[in-house]
CSV table of C-alpha atoms and ligand atoms in Angstrom, one decimal:
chain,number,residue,atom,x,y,z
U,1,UNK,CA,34.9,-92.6,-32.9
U,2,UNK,CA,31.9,-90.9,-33.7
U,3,UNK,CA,29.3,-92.3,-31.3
U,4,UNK,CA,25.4,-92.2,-32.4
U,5,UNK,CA,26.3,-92.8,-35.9
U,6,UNK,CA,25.4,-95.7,-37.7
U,7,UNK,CA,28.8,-97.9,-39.7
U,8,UNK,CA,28.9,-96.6,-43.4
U,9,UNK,CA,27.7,-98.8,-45.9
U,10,UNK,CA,30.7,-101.0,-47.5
U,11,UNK,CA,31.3,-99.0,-50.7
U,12,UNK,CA,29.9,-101.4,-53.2
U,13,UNK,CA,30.9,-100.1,-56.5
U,14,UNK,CA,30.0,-101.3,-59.8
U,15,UNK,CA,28.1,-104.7,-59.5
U,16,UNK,CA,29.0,-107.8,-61.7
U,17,UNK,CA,26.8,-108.5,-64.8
U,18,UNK,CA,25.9,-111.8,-63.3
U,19,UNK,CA,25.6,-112.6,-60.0
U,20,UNK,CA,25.1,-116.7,-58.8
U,21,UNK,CA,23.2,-118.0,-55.7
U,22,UNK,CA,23.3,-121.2,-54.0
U,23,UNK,CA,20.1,-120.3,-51.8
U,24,UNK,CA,21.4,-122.4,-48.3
U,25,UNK,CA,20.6,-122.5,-45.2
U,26,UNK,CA,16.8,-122.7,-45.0
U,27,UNK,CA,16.5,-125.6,-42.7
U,28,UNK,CA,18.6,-124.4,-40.3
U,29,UNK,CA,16.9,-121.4,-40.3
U,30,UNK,CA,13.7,-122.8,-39.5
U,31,UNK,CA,15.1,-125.2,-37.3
U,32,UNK,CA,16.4,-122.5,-35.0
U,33,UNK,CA,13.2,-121.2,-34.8
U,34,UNK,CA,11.4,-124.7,-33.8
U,35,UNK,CA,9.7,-124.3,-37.2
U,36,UNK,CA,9.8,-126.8,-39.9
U,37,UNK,CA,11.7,-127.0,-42.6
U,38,UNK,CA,9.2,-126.1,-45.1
U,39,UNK,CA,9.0,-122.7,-42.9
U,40,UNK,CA,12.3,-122.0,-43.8
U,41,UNK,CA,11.9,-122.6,-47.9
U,42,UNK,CA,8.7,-120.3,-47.9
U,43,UNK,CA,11.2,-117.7,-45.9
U,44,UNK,CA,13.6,-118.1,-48.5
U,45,UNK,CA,11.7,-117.9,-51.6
U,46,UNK,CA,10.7,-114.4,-50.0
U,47,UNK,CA,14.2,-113.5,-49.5
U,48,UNK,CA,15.3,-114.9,-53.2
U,49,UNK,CA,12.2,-112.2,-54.2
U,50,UNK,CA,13.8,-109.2,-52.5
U,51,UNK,CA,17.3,-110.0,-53.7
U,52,UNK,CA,16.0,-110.6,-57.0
U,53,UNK,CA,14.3,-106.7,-56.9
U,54,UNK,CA,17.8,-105.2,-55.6
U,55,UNK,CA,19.8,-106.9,-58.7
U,56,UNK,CA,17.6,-105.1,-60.9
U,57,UNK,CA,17.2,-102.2,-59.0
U,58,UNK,CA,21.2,-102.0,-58.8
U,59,UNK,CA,21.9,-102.9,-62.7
U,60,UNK,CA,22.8,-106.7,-62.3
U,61,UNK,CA,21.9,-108.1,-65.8
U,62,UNK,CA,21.9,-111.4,-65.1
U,63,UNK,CA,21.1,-113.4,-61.3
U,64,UNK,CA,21.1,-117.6,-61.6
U,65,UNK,CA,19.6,-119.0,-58.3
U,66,UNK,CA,19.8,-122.4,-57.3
U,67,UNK,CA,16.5,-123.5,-56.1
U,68,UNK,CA,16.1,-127.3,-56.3
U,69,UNK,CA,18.9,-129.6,-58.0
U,70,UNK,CA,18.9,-133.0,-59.3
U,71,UNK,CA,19.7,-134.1,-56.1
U,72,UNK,CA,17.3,-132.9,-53.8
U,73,UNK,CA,14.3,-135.2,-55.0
U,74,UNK,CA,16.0,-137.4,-52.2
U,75,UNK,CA,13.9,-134.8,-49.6
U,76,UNK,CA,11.0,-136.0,-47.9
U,77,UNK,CA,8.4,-136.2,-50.5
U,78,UNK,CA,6.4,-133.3,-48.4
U,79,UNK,CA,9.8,-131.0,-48.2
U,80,UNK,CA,9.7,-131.1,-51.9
U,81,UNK,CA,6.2,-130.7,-52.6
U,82,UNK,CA,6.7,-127.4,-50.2
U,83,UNK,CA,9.4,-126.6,-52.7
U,84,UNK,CA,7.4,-127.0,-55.9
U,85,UNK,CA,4.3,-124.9,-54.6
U,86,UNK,CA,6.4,-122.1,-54.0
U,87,UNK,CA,7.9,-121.9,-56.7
U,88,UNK,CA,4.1,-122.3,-58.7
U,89,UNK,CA,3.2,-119.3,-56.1
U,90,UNK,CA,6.3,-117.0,-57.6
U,91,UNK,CA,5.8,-118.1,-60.9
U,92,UNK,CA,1.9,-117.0,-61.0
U,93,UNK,CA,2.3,-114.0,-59.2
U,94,UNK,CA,5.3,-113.5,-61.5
U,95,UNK,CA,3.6,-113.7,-64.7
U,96,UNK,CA,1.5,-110.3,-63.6
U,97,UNK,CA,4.6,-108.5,-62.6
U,98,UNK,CA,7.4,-109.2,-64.7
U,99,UNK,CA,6.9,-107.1,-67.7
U,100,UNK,CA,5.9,-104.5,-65.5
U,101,UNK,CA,9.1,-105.0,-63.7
U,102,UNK,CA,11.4,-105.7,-66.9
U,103,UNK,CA,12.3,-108.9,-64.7
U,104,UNK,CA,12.9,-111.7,-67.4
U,105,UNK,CA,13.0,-115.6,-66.5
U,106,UNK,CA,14.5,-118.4,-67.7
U,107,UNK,CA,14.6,-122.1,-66.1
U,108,UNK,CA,17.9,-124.4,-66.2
U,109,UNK,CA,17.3,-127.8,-66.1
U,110,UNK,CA,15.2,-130.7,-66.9
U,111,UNK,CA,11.5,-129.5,-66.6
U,112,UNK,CA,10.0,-132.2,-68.2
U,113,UNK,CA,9.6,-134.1,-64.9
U,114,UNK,CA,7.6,-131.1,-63.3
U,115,UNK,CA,3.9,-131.1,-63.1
U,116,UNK,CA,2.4,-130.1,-65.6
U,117,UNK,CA,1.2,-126.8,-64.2
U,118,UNK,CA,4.6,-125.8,-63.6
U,119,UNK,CA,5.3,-126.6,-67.4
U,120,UNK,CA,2.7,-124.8,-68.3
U,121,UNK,CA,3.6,-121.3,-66.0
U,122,UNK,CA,7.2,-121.4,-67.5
U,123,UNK,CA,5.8,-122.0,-70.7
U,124,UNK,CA,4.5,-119.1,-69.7
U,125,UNK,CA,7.0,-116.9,-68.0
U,126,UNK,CA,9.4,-118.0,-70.9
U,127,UNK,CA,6.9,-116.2,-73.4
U,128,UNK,CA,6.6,-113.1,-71.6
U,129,UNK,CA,10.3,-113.1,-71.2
U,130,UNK,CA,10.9,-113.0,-75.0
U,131,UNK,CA,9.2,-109.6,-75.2
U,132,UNK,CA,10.8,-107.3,-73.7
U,133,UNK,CA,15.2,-106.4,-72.2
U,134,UNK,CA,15.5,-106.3,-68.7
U,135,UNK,CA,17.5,-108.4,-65.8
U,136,UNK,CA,17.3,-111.9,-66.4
U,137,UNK,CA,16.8,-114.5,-63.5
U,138,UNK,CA,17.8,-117.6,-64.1
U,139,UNK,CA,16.2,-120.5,-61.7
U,140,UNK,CA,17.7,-123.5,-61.5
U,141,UNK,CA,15.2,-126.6,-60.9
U,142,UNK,CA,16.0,-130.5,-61.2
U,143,UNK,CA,19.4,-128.9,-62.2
U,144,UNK,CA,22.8,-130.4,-61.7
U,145,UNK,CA,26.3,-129.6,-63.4
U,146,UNK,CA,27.0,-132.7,-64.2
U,147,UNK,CA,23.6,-133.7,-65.6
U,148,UNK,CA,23.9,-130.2,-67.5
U,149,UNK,CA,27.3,-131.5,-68.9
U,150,UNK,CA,26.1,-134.8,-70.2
U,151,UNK,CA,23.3,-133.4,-71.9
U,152,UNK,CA,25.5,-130.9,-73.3
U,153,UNK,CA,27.8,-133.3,-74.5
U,154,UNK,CA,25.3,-135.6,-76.2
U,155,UNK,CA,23.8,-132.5,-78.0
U,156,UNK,CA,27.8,-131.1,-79.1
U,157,UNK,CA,27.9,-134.9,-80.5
U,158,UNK,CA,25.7,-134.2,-82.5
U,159,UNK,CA,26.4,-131.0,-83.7
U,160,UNK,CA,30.1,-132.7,-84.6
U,161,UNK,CA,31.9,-131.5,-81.9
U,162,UNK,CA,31.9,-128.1,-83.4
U,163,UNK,CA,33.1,-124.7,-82.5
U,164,UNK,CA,35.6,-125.9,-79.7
U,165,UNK,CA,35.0,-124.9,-76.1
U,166,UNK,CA,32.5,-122.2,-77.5
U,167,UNK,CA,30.7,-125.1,-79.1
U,168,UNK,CA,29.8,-126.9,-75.9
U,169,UNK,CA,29.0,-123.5,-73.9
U,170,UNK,CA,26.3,-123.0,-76.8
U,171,UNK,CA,24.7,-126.6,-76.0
U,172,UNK,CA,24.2,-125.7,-72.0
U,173,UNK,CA,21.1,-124.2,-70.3
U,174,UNK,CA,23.0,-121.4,-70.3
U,175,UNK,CA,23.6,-120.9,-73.9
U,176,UNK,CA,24.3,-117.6,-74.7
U,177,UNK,CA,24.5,-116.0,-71.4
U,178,UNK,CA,27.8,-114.5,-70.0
U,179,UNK,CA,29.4,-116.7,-67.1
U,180,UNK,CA,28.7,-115.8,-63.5
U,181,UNK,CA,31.0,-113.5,-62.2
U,182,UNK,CA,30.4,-113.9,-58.8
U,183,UNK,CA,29.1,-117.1,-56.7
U,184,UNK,CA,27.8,-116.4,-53.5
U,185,UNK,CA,27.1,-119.4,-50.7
U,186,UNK,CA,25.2,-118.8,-47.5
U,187,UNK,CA,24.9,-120.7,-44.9
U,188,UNK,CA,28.2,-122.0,-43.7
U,189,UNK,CA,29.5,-124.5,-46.2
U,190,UNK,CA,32.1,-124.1,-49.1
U,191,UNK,CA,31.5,-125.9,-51.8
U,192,UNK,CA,29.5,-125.9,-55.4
U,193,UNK,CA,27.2,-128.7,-54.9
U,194,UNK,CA,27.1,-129.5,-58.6
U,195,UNK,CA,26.1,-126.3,-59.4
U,196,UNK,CA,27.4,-123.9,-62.5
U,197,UNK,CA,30.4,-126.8,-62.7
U,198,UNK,CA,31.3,-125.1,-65.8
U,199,UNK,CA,30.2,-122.3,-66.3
U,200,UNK,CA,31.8,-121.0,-63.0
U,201,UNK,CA,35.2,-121.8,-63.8
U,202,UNK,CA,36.2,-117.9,-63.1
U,203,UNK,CA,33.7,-117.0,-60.9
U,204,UNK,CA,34.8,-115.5,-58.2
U,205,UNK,CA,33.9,-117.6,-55.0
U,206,UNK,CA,31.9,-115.2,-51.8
U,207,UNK,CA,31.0,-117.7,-48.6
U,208,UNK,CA,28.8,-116.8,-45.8
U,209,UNK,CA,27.6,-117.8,-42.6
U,210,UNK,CA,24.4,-116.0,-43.1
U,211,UNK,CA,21.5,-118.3,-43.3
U,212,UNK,CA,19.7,-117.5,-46.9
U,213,UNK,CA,16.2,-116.2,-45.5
U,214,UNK,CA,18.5,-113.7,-43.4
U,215,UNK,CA,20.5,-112.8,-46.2
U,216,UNK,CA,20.2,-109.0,-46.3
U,217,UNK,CA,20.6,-106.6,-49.7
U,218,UNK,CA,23.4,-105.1,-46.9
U,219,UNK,CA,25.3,-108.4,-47.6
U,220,UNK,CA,25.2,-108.3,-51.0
U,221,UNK,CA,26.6,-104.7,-51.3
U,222,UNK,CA,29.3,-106.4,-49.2
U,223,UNK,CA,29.6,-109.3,-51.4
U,224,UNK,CA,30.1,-107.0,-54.5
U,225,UNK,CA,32.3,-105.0,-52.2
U,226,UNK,CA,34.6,-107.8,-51.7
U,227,UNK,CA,34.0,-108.7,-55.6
U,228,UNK,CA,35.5,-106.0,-56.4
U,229,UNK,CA,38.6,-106.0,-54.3
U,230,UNK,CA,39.7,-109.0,-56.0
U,231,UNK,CA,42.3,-108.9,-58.8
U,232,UNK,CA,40.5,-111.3,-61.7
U,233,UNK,CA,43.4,-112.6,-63.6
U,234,UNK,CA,41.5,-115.2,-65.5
U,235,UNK,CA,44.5,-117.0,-65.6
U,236,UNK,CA,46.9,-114.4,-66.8
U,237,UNK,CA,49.0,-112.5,-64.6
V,1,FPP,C1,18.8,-125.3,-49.6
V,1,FPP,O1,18.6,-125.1,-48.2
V,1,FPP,C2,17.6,-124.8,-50.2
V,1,FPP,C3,16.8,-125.5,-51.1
V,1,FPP,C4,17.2,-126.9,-51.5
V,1,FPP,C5,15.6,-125.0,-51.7
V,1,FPP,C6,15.6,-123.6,-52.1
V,1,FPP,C7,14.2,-123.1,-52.4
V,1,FPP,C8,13.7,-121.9,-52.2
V,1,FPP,C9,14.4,-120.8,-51.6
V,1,FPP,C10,12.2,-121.7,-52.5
V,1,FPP,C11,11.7,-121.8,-53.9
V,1,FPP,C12,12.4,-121.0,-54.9
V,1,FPP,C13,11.9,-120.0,-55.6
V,1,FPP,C14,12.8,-119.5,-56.7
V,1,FPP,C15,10.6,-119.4,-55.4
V,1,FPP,P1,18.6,-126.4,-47.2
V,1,FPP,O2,17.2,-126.9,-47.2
V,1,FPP,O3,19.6,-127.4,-47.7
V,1,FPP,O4,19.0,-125.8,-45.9
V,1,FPP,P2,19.9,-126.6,-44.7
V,1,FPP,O5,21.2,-126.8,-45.3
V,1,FPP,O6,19.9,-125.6,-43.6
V,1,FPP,O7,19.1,-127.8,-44.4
């Protein structure tokens, strides 16, 4: 035992092309803390900023966070009002940055409901992100799997059903994108909360107690650690 010295690092290794985030946790957090829940959001979105820099600093190419999902317009109206300006106060500081930063963006789900200065920043971001390669960062907002699905399926309808299983991956959000390879949960629960329902089929699955505004770039090296201790078999053998 070597006293004075701090643990080593968990040898991370290569990191998955994409990486998925269900961001939870954020009330909790705040809650501990006698703060209210919209406290715990803003601490969030700060975190999902820093993780977002160590993807890219660390070669991720892709990172898909869940940020607000079909269901969530349920919260108290204020809860997801807090939601919506924060994400109107990344987006705009964003839009200086991103190029800059070779961050690119793209949104998965139904926008049209969203105000329309929102629209009109990922109308915005979505330009920017067309000129130039870099990590892309997916967010997902009024998003759900199985609302994904259905859209999907009325759009591969009309294409004819075409193209098989590859056909209906081309009419999702995430249409041309490479699966996520890894899904990480925060905050004590295991499940996918209709998130990535098919896209995620091999993903392989990381759960944490960590709260997601405590979530550290410490814990992702460990996620990818463990990521890459796993056999993926894909169904093989
Ligand atoms: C889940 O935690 C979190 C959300 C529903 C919102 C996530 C939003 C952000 C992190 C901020 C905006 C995002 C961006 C991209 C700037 P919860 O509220 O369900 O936590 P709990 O389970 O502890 O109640």
């Amino acid at each position: 035992m070597l006293f004075g010295k701090k643990k080593a690092a968990p040898e991370r290794g290569e990191p998955p092309a994409h990486i998925a985030i269900i961001m939870d946790g954020n009330g909790r957090w705040a809650k501990k803390r006698g703060l209210p829940r919209t406290a715990g959001h803003a601490a969030g979105a700060e975190t999902f900023r820093r993780i977002a820099t160590y993807c890219k600093d660390i070669g991720v190419q892709y990172l898909t966070v869940y940020a607000f999902s079909t269901e969530n317009w349920k919260r108290p109206k204020e809860e997801v009002e807090a939601i919506m300006g924060l994400l109107d106060k990344y987006l705009r500081e964003a839009i200086d940055q991103m190029e800059r930063d070779r961050v690119k963006m793209k949104f998965f789900g139904d926008t049209s409901v969203l105000s329309p200065e929102l629209r009109a920043l990922i109308a915005r971001t979505d330009e920017i992100s067309t000129h130039f390669e870099g990590c892309q960062v997916n967010i997902c907002v009024n998003y759900g799997g199985r609302d994904e699905l259905m859209r999907a399926a009325r759009l591969w309808s009309e294409r004819g059903f075409e193209g098989g299983e590859q056909g209906l991956s081309d009419c999702l959000y995430s249409a041309g994108i490479p699966d996520p390879d890894l899904l990480i949960r925060p905050g004590g629960e295991q499940r996918l909360s209709n998130f990535l329902l098919w896209q995620a089929a091999y993903a392989e699955l990381y759960f944490t107690d960590t709260l997601w505004p405590d979530f550290t770039n410490a814990e992702l090296d460990a996620a990818i650690a463990e990521y890459n201790r796993r056999s993926r078999r894909f169904g093989g053998i």
